[in-house]
Amino acid sequence: MSLSSCQMEQERLMELERDNRLLVSRIARTMGTKGGLDNWNEYQAKPSVNADLRNRELVKISLENQAILKKINMTKSVYDHRTWLDDFKVTRGYMNRLLKYPEQPILPKQHKILNLV
């Protein structure tokens, strides 16, 4: 190795040592303090002027909704799907009588079993 290459290598190592010392001192300083960033939100929300009024209105609406739900659950249904089905069958019978070619019920296809033996 030549003298200049040894000198350049020593300068490079000295620069690395200096950078390492700077980094260690920065880390030590940061670890010793609380840190530079304070992310605590110490804001206290002030109570709203209308908060009490809004709460009373909310309770009133909730009671009204419960009363409406109770009425809905107590009411007997007006619609009956069984009578609708019976009416549909009667109407279909009328339609079949009026058609030139009455509707044929669709039967499932019979599958043949193949003997591959």
PDB file of C-alpha atoms in Angstrom:
ATOM      1  CA  MET A   1       0.000   0.000   0.000  1.00  0.00           C
ATOM      2  CA  SER A   2       1.195   3.443  -0.754  1.00  0.00           C
ATOM      3  CA  LEU A   3       1.470   6.241   1.735  1.00  0.00           C
ATOM      4  CA  SER A   4      -1.297   8.328   0.154  1.00  0.00           C
ATOM      5  CA  SER A   5      -3.777   5.419   0.167  1.00  0.00           C
ATOM      6  CA  CYS A   6      -3.049   4.760   3.866  1.00  0.00           C
ATOM      7  CA  GLN A   7      -3.528   8.434   4.613  1.00  0.00           C
ATOM      8  CA  MET A   8      -6.836   8.502   2.677  1.00  0.00           C
ATOM      9  CA  GLU A   9      -8.005   5.404   4.556  1.00  0.00           C
ATOM     10  CA  GLN A  10      -7.137   7.036   7.899  1.00  0.00           C
ATOM     11  CA  GLU A  11      -8.997  10.220   6.947  1.00  0.00           C
ATOM     12  CA  ARG A  12     -12.046   8.181   5.950  1.00  0.00           C
ATOM     13  CA  LEU A  13     -11.986   6.270   9.253  1.00  0.00           C
ATOM     14  CA  MET A  14     -11.571   9.518  11.214  1.00  0.00           C
ATOM     15  CA  GLU A  15     -14.570  11.016   9.407  1.00  0.00           C
ATOM     16  CA  LEU A  16     -16.647   7.899  10.191  1.00  0.00           C
ATOM     17  CA  GLU A  17     -15.631   8.080  13.859  1.00  0.00           C
ATOM     18  CA  ARG A  18     -16.560  11.773  14.014  1.00  0.00           C
ATOM     19  CA  ASP A  19     -19.990  11.080  12.407  1.00  0.00           C
ATOM     20  CA  ASN A  20     -20.585   8.209  14.824  1.00  0.00           C
ATOM     21  CA  ARG A  21     -19.744  10.412  17.837  1.00  0.00           C
ATOM     22  CA  LEU A  22     -22.173  13.075  16.563  1.00  0.00           C
ATOM     23  CA  LEU A  23     -24.944  10.494  16.137  1.00  0.00           C
ATOM     24  CA  VAL A  24     -24.330   9.018  19.595  1.00  0.00           C
ATOM     25  CA  SER A  25     -24.445  12.478  21.190  1.00  0.00           C
ATOM     26  CA  ARG A  26     -27.711  13.301  19.393  1.00  0.00           C
ATOM     27  CA  ILE A  27     -29.286  10.007  20.464  1.00  0.00           C
ATOM     28  CA  ALA A  28     -28.148  10.517  24.070  1.00  0.00           C
ATOM     29  CA  ARG A  29     -29.533  14.064  24.118  1.00  0.00           C
ATOM     30  CA  THR A  30     -32.880  12.865  22.690  1.00  0.00           C
ATOM     31  CA  MET A  31     -33.099  10.007  25.188  1.00  0.00           C
ATOM     32  CA  GLY A  32     -32.375  12.387  28.067  1.00  0.00           C
ATOM     33  CA  THR A  33     -35.218  14.766  27.208  1.00  0.00           C
ATOM     34  CA  LYS A  34     -38.937  14.266  26.821  1.00  0.00           C
ATOM     35  CA  GLY A  35     -38.646  14.772  23.091  1.00  0.00           C
ATOM     36  CA  GLY A  36     -39.364  17.581  20.734  1.00  0.00           C
ATOM     37  CA  LEU A  37     -42.877  16.534  19.790  1.00  0.00           C
ATOM     38  CA  ASP A  38     -45.791  17.017  22.153  1.00  0.00           C
ATOM     39  CA  ASN A  39     -48.811  15.225  20.781  1.00  0.00           C
ATOM     40  CA  TRP A  40     -50.994  15.481  23.867  1.00  0.00           C
ATOM     41  CA  ASN A  41     -54.273  17.267  23.266  1.00  0.00           C
ATOM     42  CA  GLU A  42     -55.148  19.074  26.466  1.00  0.00           C
ATOM     43  CA  TYR A  43     -58.156  20.835  24.978  1.00  0.00           C
ATOM     44  CA  GLN A  44     -61.221  20.681  27.190  1.00  0.00           C
ATOM     45  CA  ALA A  45     -64.486  21.007  25.301  1.00  0.00           C
ATOM     46  CA  LYS A  46     -66.818  23.584  26.771  1.00  0.00           C
ATOM     47  CA  PRO A  47     -70.331  22.391  27.540  1.00  0.00           C
ATOM     48  CA  SER A  48     -72.785  23.434  24.874  1.00  0.00           C
ATOM     49  CA  VAL A  49     -75.396  26.029  25.722  1.00  0.00           C
ATOM     50  CA  ASN A  50     -78.162  23.932  24.157  1.00  0.00           C
ATOM     51  CA  ALA A  51     -76.942  20.525  25.381  1.00  0.00           C
ATOM     52  CA  ASP A  52     -79.729  20.152  27.948  1.00  0.00           C
ATOM     53  CA  LEU A  53     -82.392  21.153  25.420  1.00  0.00           C
ATOM     54  CA  ARG A  54     -81.000  18.709  22.843  1.00  0.00           C
ATOM     55  CA  ASN A  55     -80.935  15.876  25.394  1.00  0.00           C
ATOM     56  CA  ARG A  56     -84.562  16.528  26.382  1.00  0.00           C
ATOM     57  CA  GLU A  57     -85.561  16.558  22.703  1.00  0.00           C
ATOM     58  CA  LEU A  58     -83.696  13.271  22.154  1.00  0.00           C
ATOM     59  CA  VAL A  59     -85.509  11.619  25.076  1.00  0.00           C
ATOM     60  CA  LYS A  60     -88.857  12.902  23.778  1.00  0.00           C
ATOM     61  CA  ILE A  61     -88.215  11.539  20.275  1.00  0.00           C
ATOM     62  CA  SER A  62     -87.065   8.187  21.682  1.00  0.00           C
ATOM     63  CA  LEU A  63     -90.267   7.843  23.717  1.00  0.00           C
ATOM     64  CA  GLU A  64     -92.383   8.720  20.673  1.00  0.00           C
ATOM     65  CA  ASN A  65     -90.530   6.137  18.580  1.00  0.00           C
ATOM     66  CA  GLN A  66     -91.099   3.470  21.236  1.00  0.00           C
ATOM     67  CA  ALA A  67     -94.822   4.285  21.312  1.00  0.00           C
ATOM     68  CA  ILE A  68     -95.053   4.045  17.505  1.00  0.00           C
ATOM     69  CA  LEU A  69     -93.189   0.717  17.516  1.00  0.00           C
ATOM     70  CA  LYS A  70     -95.554  -0.632  20.176  1.00  0.00           C
ATOM     71  CA  LYS A  71     -98.582   0.384  18.061  1.00  0.00           C
ATOM     72  CA  ILE A  72     -97.098  -1.271  14.974  1.00  0.00           C
ATOM     73  CA  ASN A  73     -96.408  -4.499  16.848  1.00  0.00           C
ATOM     74  CA  MET A  74     -99.918  -4.568  18.362  1.00  0.00           C
ATOM     75  CA  THR A  75    -101.694  -4.014  15.018  1.00  0.00           C
ATOM     76  CA  LYS A  76    -102.933  -7.099  13.183  1.00  0.00           C
ATOM     77  CA  SER A  77    -101.836  -7.417   9.574  1.00  0.00           C
ATOM     78  CA  VAL A  78    -104.426  -6.438   6.966  1.00  0.00           C
ATOM     79  CA  TYR A  79    -102.869  -8.472   4.151  1.00  0.00           C
ATOM     80  CA  ASP A  80    -103.148 -12.237   4.004  1.00  0.00           C
ATOM     81  CA  HIS A  81    -100.976 -13.999   1.464  1.00  0.00           C
ATOM     82  CA  ARG A  82    -103.108 -17.144   1.605  1.00  0.00           C
ATOM     83  CA  THR A  83    -106.167 -15.323   0.254  1.00  0.00           C
ATOM     84  CA  TRP A  84    -103.984 -13.774  -2.453  1.00  0.00           C
ATOM     85  CA  LEU A  85    -102.800 -17.254  -3.451  1.00  0.00           C
ATOM     86  CA  ASP A  86    -106.369 -18.583  -3.551  1.00  0.00           C
ATOM     87  CA  ASP A  87    -107.469 -15.627  -5.691  1.00  0.00           C
ATOM     88  CA  PHE A  88    -104.535 -16.221  -8.030  1.00  0.00           C
ATOM     89  CA  LYS A  89    -105.506 -19.878  -8.473  1.00  0.00           C
ATOM     90  CA  VAL A  90    -109.092 -18.896  -9.337  1.00  0.00           C
ATOM     91  CA  THR A  91    -107.872 -16.256 -11.799  1.00  0.00           C
ATOM     92  CA  ARG A  92    -105.476 -18.738 -13.422  1.00  0.00           C
ATOM     93  CA  GLY A  93    -108.393 -21.159 -13.832  1.00  0.00           C
ATOM     94  CA  TYR A  94    -110.385 -18.430 -15.619  1.00  0.00           C
ATOM     95  CA  MET A  95    -107.425 -17.688 -17.877  1.00  0.00           C
ATOM     96  CA  ASN A  96    -106.948 -21.367 -18.758  1.00  0.00           C
ATOM     97  CA  ARG A  97    -110.600 -21.637 -19.765  1.00  0.00           C
ATOM     98  CA  LEU A  98    -110.253 -18.635 -22.070  1.00  0.00           C
ATOM     99  CA  LEU A  99    -107.028 -19.756 -23.745  1.00  0.00           C
ATOM    100  CA  LYS A 100    -107.082 -21.631 -27.034  1.00  0.00           C
ATOM    101  CA  TYR A 101    -104.228 -23.824 -25.808  1.00  0.00           C
ATOM    102  CA  PRO A 102    -104.369 -24.201 -22.016  1.00  0.00           C
ATOM    103  CA  GLU A 103    -101.184 -23.995 -20.007  1.00  0.00           C
ATOM    104  CA  GLN A 104     -99.468 -27.309 -19.472  1.00  0.00           C
ATOM    105  CA  PRO A 105     -97.625 -27.873 -16.223  1.00  0.00           C
ATOM    106  CA  ILE A 106     -93.904 -28.219 -16.729  1.00  0.00           C
ATOM    107  CA  LEU A 107     -92.743 -31.601 -15.526  1.00  0.00           C
ATOM    108  CA  PRO A 108     -89.128 -32.353 -14.685  1.00  0.00           C
ATOM    109  CA  LYS A 109     -87.311 -34.283 -17.425  1.00  0.00           C
ATOM    110  CA  GLN A 110     -86.676 -37.958 -16.880  1.00  0.00           C
ATOM    111  CA  HIS A 111     -82.958 -38.665 -17.100  1.00  0.00           C
ATOM    112  CA  LYS A 112     -81.864 -41.872 -18.759  1.00  0.00           C
ATOM    113  CA  ILE A 113     -79.406 -43.998 -16.876  1.00  0.00           C
ATOM    114  CA  LEU A 114     -76.620 -45.186 -19.140  1.00  0.00           C
ATOM    115  CA  ASN A 115     -75.160 -48.620 -18.622  1.00  0.00           C
ATOM    116  CA  LEU A 116     -71.523 -48.313 -19.529  1.00  0.00           C
ATOM    117  CA  VAL A 117     -70.621 -51.812 -18.476  1.00  0.00           C
TER     118      VAL A 117
END
